[in-house]
Tab-separated table of C-alpha atoms and ligand atoms in Angstrom:
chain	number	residue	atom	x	y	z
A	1	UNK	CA	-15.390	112.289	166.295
A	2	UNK	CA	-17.331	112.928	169.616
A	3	UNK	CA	-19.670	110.113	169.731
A	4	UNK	CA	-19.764	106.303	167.812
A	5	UNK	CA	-22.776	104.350	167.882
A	6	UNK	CA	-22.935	100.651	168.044
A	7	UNK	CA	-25.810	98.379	166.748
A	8	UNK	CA	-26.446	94.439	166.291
A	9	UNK	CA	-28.058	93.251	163.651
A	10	UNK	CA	-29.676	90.118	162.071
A	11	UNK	CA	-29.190	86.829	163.316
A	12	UNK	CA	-27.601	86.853	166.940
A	13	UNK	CA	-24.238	85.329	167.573
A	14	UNK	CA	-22.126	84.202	170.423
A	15	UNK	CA	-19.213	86.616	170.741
A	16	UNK	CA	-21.678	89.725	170.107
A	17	UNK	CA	-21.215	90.736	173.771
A	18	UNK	CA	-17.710	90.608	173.626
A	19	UNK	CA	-17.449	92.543	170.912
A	20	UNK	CA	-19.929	95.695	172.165
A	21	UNK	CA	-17.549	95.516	175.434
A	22	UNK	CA	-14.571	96.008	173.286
A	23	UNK	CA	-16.313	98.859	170.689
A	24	UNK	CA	-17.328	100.845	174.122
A	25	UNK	CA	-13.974	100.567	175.754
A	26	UNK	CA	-11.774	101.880	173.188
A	27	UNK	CA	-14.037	104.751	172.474
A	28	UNK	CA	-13.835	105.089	176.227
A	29	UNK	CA	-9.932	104.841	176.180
A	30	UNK	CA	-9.958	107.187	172.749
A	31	UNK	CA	-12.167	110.091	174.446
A	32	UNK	CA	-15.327	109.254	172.284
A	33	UNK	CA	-18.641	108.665	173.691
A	34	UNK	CA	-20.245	105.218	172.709
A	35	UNK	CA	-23.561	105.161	172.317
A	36	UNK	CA	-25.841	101.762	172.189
A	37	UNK	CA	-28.704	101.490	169.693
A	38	UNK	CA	-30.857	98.853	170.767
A	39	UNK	CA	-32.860	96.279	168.137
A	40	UNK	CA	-30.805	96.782	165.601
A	41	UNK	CA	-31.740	99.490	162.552
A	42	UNK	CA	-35.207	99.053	164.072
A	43	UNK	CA	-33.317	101.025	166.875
A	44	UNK	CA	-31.696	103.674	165.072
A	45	UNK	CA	-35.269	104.448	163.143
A	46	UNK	CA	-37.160	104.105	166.731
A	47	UNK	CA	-34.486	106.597	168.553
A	48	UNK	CA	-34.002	103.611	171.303
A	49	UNK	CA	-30.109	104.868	171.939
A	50	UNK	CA	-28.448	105.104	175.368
A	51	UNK	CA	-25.362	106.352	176.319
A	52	UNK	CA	-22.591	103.741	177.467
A	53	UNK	CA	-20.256	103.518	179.864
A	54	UNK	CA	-17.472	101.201	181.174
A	55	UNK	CA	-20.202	99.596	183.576
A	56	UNK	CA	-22.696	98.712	180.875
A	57	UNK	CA	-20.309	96.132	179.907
A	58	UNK	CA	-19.377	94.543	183.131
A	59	UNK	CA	-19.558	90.705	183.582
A	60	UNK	CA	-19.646	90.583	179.462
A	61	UNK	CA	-17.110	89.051	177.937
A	62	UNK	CA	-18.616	85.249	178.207
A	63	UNK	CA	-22.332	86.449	177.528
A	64	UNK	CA	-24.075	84.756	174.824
A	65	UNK	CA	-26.347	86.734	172.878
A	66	UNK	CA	-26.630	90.706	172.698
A	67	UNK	CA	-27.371	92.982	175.301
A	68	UNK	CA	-28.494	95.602	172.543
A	69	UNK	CA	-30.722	92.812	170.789
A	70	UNK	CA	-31.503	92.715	167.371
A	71	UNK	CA	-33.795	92.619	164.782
A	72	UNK	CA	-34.480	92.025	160.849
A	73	UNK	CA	-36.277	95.635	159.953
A	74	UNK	CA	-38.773	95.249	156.964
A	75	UNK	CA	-39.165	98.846	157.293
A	76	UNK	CA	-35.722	99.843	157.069
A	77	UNK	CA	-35.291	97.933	153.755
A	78	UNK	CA	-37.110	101.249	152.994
A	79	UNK	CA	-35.731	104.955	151.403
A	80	UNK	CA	-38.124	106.548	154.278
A	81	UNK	CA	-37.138	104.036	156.824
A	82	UNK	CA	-33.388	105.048	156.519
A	83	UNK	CA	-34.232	108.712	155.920
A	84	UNK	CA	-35.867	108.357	159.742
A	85	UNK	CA	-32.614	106.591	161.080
A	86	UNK	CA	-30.362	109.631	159.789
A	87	UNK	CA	-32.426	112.365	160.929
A	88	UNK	CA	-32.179	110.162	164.316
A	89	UNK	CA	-28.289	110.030	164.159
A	90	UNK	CA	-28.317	113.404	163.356
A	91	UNK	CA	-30.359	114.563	166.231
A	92	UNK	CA	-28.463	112.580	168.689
A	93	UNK	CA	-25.222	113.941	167.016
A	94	UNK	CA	-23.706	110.685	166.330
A	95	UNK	CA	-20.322	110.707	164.002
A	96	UNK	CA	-19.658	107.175	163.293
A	97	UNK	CA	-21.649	103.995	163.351
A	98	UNK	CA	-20.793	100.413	163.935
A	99	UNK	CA	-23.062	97.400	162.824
A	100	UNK	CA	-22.153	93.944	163.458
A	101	UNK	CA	-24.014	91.389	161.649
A	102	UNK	CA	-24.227	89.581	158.360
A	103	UNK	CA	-25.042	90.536	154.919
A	104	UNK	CA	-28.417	91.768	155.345
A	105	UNK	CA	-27.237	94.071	158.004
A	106	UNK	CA	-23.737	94.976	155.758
A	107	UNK	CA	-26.492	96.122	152.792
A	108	UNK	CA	-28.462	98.185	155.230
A	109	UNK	CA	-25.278	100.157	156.159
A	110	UNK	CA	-24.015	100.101	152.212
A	111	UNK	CA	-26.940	102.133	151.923
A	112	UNK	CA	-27.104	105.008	154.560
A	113	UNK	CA	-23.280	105.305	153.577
A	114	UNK	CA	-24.177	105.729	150.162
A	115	UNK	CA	-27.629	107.974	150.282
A	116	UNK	CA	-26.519	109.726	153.218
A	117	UNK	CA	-22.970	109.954	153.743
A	118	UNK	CA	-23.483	108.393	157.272
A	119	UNK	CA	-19.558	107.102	158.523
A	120	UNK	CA	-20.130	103.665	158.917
A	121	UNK	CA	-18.349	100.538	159.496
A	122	UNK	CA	-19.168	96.674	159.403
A	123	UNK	CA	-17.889	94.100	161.517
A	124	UNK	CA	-18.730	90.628	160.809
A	125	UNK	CA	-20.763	89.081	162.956
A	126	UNK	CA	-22.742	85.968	162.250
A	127	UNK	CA	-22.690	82.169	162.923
A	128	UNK	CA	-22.657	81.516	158.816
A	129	UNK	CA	-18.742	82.633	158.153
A	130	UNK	CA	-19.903	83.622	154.839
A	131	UNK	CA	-18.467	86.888	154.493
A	132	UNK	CA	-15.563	87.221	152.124
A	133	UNK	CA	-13.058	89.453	153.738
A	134	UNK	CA	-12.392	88.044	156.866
A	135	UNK	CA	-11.143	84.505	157.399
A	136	UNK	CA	-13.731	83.562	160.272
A	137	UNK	CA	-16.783	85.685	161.690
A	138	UNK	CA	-17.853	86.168	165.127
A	139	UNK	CA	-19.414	83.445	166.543
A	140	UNK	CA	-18.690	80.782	163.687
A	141	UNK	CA	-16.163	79.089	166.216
A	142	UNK	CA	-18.664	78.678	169.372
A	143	UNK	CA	-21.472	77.712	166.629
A	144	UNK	CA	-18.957	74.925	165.369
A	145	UNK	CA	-18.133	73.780	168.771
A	146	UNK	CA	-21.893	73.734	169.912
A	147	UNK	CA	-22.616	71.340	166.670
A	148	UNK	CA	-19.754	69.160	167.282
A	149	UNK	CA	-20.483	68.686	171.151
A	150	UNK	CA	-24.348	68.156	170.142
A	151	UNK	CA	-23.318	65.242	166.989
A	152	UNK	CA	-21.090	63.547	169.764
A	153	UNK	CA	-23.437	62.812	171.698
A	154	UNK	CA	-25.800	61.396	168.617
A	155	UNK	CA	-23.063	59.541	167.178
A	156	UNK	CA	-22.807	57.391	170.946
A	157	UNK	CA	-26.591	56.347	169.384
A	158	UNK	CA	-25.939	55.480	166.217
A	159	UNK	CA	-22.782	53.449	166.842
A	160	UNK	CA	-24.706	51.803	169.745
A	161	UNK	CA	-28.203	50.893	167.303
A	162	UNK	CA	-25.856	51.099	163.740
A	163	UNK	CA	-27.887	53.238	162.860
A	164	UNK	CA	-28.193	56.147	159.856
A	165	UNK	CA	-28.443	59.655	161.530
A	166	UNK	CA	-28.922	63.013	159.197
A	167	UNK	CA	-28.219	65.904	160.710
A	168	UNK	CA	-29.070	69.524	159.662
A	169	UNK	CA	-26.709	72.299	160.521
A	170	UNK	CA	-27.332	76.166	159.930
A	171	UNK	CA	-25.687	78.242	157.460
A	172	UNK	CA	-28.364	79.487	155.262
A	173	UNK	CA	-26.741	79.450	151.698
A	174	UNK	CA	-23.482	78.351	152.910
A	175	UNK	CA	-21.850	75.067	154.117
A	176	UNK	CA	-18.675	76.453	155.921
A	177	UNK	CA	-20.685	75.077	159.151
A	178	UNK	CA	-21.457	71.981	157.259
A	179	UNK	CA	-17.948	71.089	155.804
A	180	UNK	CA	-15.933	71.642	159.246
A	181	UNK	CA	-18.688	70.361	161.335
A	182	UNK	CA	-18.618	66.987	159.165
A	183	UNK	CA	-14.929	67.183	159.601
A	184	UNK	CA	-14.942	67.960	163.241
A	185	UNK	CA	-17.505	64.790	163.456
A	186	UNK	CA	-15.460	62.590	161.248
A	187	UNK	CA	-19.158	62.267	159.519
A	188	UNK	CA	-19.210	59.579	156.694
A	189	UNK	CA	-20.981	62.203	154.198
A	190	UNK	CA	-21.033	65.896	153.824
A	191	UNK	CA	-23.596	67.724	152.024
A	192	UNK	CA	-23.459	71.578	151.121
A	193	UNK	CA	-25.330	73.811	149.108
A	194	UNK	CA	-22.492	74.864	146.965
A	195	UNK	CA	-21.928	71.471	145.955
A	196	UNK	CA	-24.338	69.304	143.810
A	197	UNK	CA	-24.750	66.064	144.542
A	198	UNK	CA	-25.712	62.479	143.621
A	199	UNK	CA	-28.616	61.028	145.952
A	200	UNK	CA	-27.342	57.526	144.188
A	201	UNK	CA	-23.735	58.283	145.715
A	202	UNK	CA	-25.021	58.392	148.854
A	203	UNK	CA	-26.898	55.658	148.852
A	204	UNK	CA	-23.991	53.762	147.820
A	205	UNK	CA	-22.153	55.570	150.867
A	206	UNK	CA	-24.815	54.187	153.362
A	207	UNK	CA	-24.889	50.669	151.756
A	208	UNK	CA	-21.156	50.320	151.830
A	209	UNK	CA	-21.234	51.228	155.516
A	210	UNK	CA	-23.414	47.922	155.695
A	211	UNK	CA	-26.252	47.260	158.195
A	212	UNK	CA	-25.923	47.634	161.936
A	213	UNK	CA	-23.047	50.310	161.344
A	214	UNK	CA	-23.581	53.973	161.885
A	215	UNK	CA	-23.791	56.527	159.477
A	216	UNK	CA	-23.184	60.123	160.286
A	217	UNK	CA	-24.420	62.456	157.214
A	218	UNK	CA	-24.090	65.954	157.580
A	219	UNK	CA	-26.793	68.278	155.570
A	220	UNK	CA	-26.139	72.088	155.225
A	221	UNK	CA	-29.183	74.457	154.951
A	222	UNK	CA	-30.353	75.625	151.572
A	223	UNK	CA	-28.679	72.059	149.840
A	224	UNK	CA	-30.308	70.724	146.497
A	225	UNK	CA	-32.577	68.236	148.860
A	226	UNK	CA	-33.715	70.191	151.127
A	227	UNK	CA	-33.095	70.185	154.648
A	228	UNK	CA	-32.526	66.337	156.991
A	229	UNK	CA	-36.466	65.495	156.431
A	230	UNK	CA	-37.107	65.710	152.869
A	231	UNK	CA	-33.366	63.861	152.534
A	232	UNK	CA	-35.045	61.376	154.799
A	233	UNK	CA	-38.433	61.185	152.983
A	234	UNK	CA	-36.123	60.483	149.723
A	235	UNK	CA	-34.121	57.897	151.131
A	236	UNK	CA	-37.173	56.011	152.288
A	237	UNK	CA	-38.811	56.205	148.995
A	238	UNK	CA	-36.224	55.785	146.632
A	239	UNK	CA	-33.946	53.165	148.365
A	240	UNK	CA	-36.250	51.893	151.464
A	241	UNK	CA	-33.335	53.180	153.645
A	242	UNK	CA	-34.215	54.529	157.053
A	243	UNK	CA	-32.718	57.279	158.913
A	244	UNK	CA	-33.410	59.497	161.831
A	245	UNK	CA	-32.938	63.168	162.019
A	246	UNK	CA	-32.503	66.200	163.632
A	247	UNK	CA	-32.159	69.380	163.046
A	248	UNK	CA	-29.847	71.121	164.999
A	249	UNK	CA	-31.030	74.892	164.485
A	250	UNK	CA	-30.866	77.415	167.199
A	251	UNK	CA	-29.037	76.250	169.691
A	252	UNK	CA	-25.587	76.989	167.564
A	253	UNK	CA	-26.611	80.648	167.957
A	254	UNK	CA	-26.735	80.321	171.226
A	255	UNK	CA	-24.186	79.987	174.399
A	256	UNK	CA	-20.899	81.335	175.928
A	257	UNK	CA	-18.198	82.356	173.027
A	258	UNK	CA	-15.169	80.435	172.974
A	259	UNK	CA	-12.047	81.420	173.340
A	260	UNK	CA	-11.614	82.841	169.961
A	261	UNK	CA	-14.612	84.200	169.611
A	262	UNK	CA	-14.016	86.371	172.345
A	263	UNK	CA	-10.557	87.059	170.984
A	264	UNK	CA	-12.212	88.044	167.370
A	265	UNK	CA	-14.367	90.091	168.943
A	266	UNK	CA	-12.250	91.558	170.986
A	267	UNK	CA	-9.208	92.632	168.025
A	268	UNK	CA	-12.050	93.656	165.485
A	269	UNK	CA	-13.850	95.921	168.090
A	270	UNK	CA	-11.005	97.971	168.917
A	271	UNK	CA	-10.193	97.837	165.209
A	272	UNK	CA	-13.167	99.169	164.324
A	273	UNK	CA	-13.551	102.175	166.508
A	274	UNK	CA	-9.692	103.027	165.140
A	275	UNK	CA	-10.833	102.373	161.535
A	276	UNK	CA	-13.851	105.331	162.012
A	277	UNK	CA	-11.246	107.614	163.338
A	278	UNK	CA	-8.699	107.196	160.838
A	279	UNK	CA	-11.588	107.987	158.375
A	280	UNK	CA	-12.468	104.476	157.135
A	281	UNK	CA	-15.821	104.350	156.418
A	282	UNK	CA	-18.319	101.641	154.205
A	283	UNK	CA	-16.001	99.300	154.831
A	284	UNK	CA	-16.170	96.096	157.202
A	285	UNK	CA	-13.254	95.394	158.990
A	286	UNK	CA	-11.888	91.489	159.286
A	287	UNK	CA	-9.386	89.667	159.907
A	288	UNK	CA	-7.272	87.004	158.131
A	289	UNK	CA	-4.560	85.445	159.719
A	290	UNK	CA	-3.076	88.076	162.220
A	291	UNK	CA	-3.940	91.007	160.005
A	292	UNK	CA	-6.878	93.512	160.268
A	293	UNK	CA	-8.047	93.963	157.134
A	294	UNK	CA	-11.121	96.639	155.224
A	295	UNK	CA	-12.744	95.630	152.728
A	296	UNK	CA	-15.425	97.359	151.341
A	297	UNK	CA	-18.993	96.585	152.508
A	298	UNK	CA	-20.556	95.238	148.580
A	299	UNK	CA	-17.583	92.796	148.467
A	300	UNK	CA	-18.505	91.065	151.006
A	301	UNK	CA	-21.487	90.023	149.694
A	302	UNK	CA	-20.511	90.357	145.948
A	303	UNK	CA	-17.085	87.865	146.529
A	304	UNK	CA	-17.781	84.659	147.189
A	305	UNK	CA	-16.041	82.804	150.625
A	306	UNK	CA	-15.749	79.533	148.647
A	307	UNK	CA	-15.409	76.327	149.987
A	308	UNK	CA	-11.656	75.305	149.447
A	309	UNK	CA	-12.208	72.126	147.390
A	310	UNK	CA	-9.444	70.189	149.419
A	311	UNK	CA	-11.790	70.263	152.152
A	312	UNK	CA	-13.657	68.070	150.406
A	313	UNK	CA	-10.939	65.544	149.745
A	314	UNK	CA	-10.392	65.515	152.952
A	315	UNK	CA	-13.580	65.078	154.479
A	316	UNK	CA	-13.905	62.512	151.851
A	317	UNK	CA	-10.773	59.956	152.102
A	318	UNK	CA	-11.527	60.269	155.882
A	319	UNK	CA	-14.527	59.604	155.963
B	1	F6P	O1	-27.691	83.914	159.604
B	1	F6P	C1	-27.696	83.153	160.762
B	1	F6P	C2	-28.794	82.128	160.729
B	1	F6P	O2	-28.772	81.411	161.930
B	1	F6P	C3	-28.778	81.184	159.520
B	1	F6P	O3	-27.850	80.157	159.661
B	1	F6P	C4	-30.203	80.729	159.504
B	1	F6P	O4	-30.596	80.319	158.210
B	1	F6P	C5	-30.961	81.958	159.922
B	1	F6P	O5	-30.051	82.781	160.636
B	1	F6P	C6	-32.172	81.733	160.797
B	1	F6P	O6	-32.746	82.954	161.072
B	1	F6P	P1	-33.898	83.184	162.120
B	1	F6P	O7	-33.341	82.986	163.500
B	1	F6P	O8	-34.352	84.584	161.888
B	1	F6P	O9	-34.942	82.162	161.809
């Protein structure tokens, strides 16, 4: 292989920069020739590539965001969209591509594997950990951290009025956010999409708590109730219970990566320069525990990451 390219995709997340710095140096260090692809598959369809070097990615490492930006592509959700990104990859004579993102971005590169034979390999990077294959994501840590820090400070309130705060955290379909968040918080209830549950338990939840004592509740995106309003709306008119909210949203995209983001990012982007050239490809490369692991790009989407039911328990009889 001469020359890798190297897009981000979907949702930004905090550790992205870290990881480009760490794709372009070991091609650097392995004799290859990284090239960016900015916007994401919007990019690679547009021709918007540039040719890296060690100083694009100077001063990187604790950057939030991307430098190569990114996008969600209607049109490359399209046959003829992805026919225009090959004959672009081909033109610029690129051997290998890297995508970081989520799902949506792993089934984009599923499919110009698969209809074009394009080498390409996933790395995960979104704030949702809710790939199956790796044990955390890039920039699930920082996300976590940002949420905790933020429910800190809106716990001080409700201790200080006893009052009942609900709090939405991101995550999409999935509650890993939610469950160690809520943990992290020491939150008195826990709501995830994975799990039903009983508006009438958590009523009983709140009224146990008693009046003039705060009540943290933590609400996942995509959960049975909808998001911290419409749980609000329902408490009000079911049970004449009142409760503030807020909705977190995207500021846990945001910020500098913490310390193991940047170490994620780091492992998995020399990882998956070295998985290309041992002639990995359609695979995303993880990692659980200390190990690097490939797993092909459909099951991480097909598997499920499940919510360990312990953490449940545990959330619960601390609570
Ligand atoms: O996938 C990351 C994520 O932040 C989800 O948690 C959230 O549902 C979604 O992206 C929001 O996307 P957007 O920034 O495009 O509104």
């Amino acid at each position: 292989m001469k020359k890798i390219a190297l897009l981000t995709s979907g949702g930004d997340a905090p550790g992205m920069n870290a990881h480009i710095r760490a794709i372009v140096r070991t091609c650097l260090a392995r004799g290859i020739e990284p090239v960016g692809v900015f916007n994401g598959f919007q990019g690679l369809m547009d021709g918007n590539y540039v040719s890296m070097n060690r100083k694009s990615t100077i001063n990187l490492i604790d950057q939030g965001g991307t430098i190569l930006k990114t996008s969600r592509s209607e049109e490359f959700r399209s046959k003829e969209g992805r026919q225009k990104a090959f004959e672009n990859l081909c033109k610029y004579d690129i051997d290998g591509l890297i995508t970081c993102g989520g799902d949506g971005t792993f089934h984009g590169a599923h499919a110009l594997s698969n209809e074009f034979g394009v080498k390409v390999v996933g790395t995960p990077g979104t704030i949702d950990n809710d790939l199956f294959g790796t044990y955390y994501t890039i920039g699930y840590d920082t996300a976590i951290n940002t949420a905790t820090e933020a429910i800190d400070r809106i716990r001080d309130t409700a201790d200080s009025h006893g009052r009942v705060f609900i709090i939405e955290v991101m995550g999409r379909h999935a509650g890993h956010i939610a469950i160690d968040v809520g943990i992290s918080c020491g939150a008195e209830y826990i709501m995830v999409p994975e799990k039903a549950d009983d508006i009438l338990d958590l009523q009983k939840k709140i009224e146990m708590m008693g009046d003039h004592t705060r009540t943290i509740i933590i609400v996942g995106e995509g959960g049975q109730y909808g998001g911290a309003n419409e749980l609000a709306v329902r408490l009000k008119i079911n049970f004449g219970i009142d409760a503030k909210t807020t909705i977190l949203g995207h500021i846990q995209r945001g910020g500098s990566p913490t310390v193991k983001d940047r170490v994620l990012a780091s492992h998995l982007g020399m990882a998956s320069v070295d998985a290309l050239l041992s002639g990995k490809t359609d695979v995303m490369v993880g990692r659980i525990y200390h190990e690097i692991t490939y797993t092909p790009l459909v099951e991480t989407w097909e598997k499920k990451k499940n919510i360990q039911d312990y953490l449940f328990n545990l959330a619960d009889i601390l609570a």
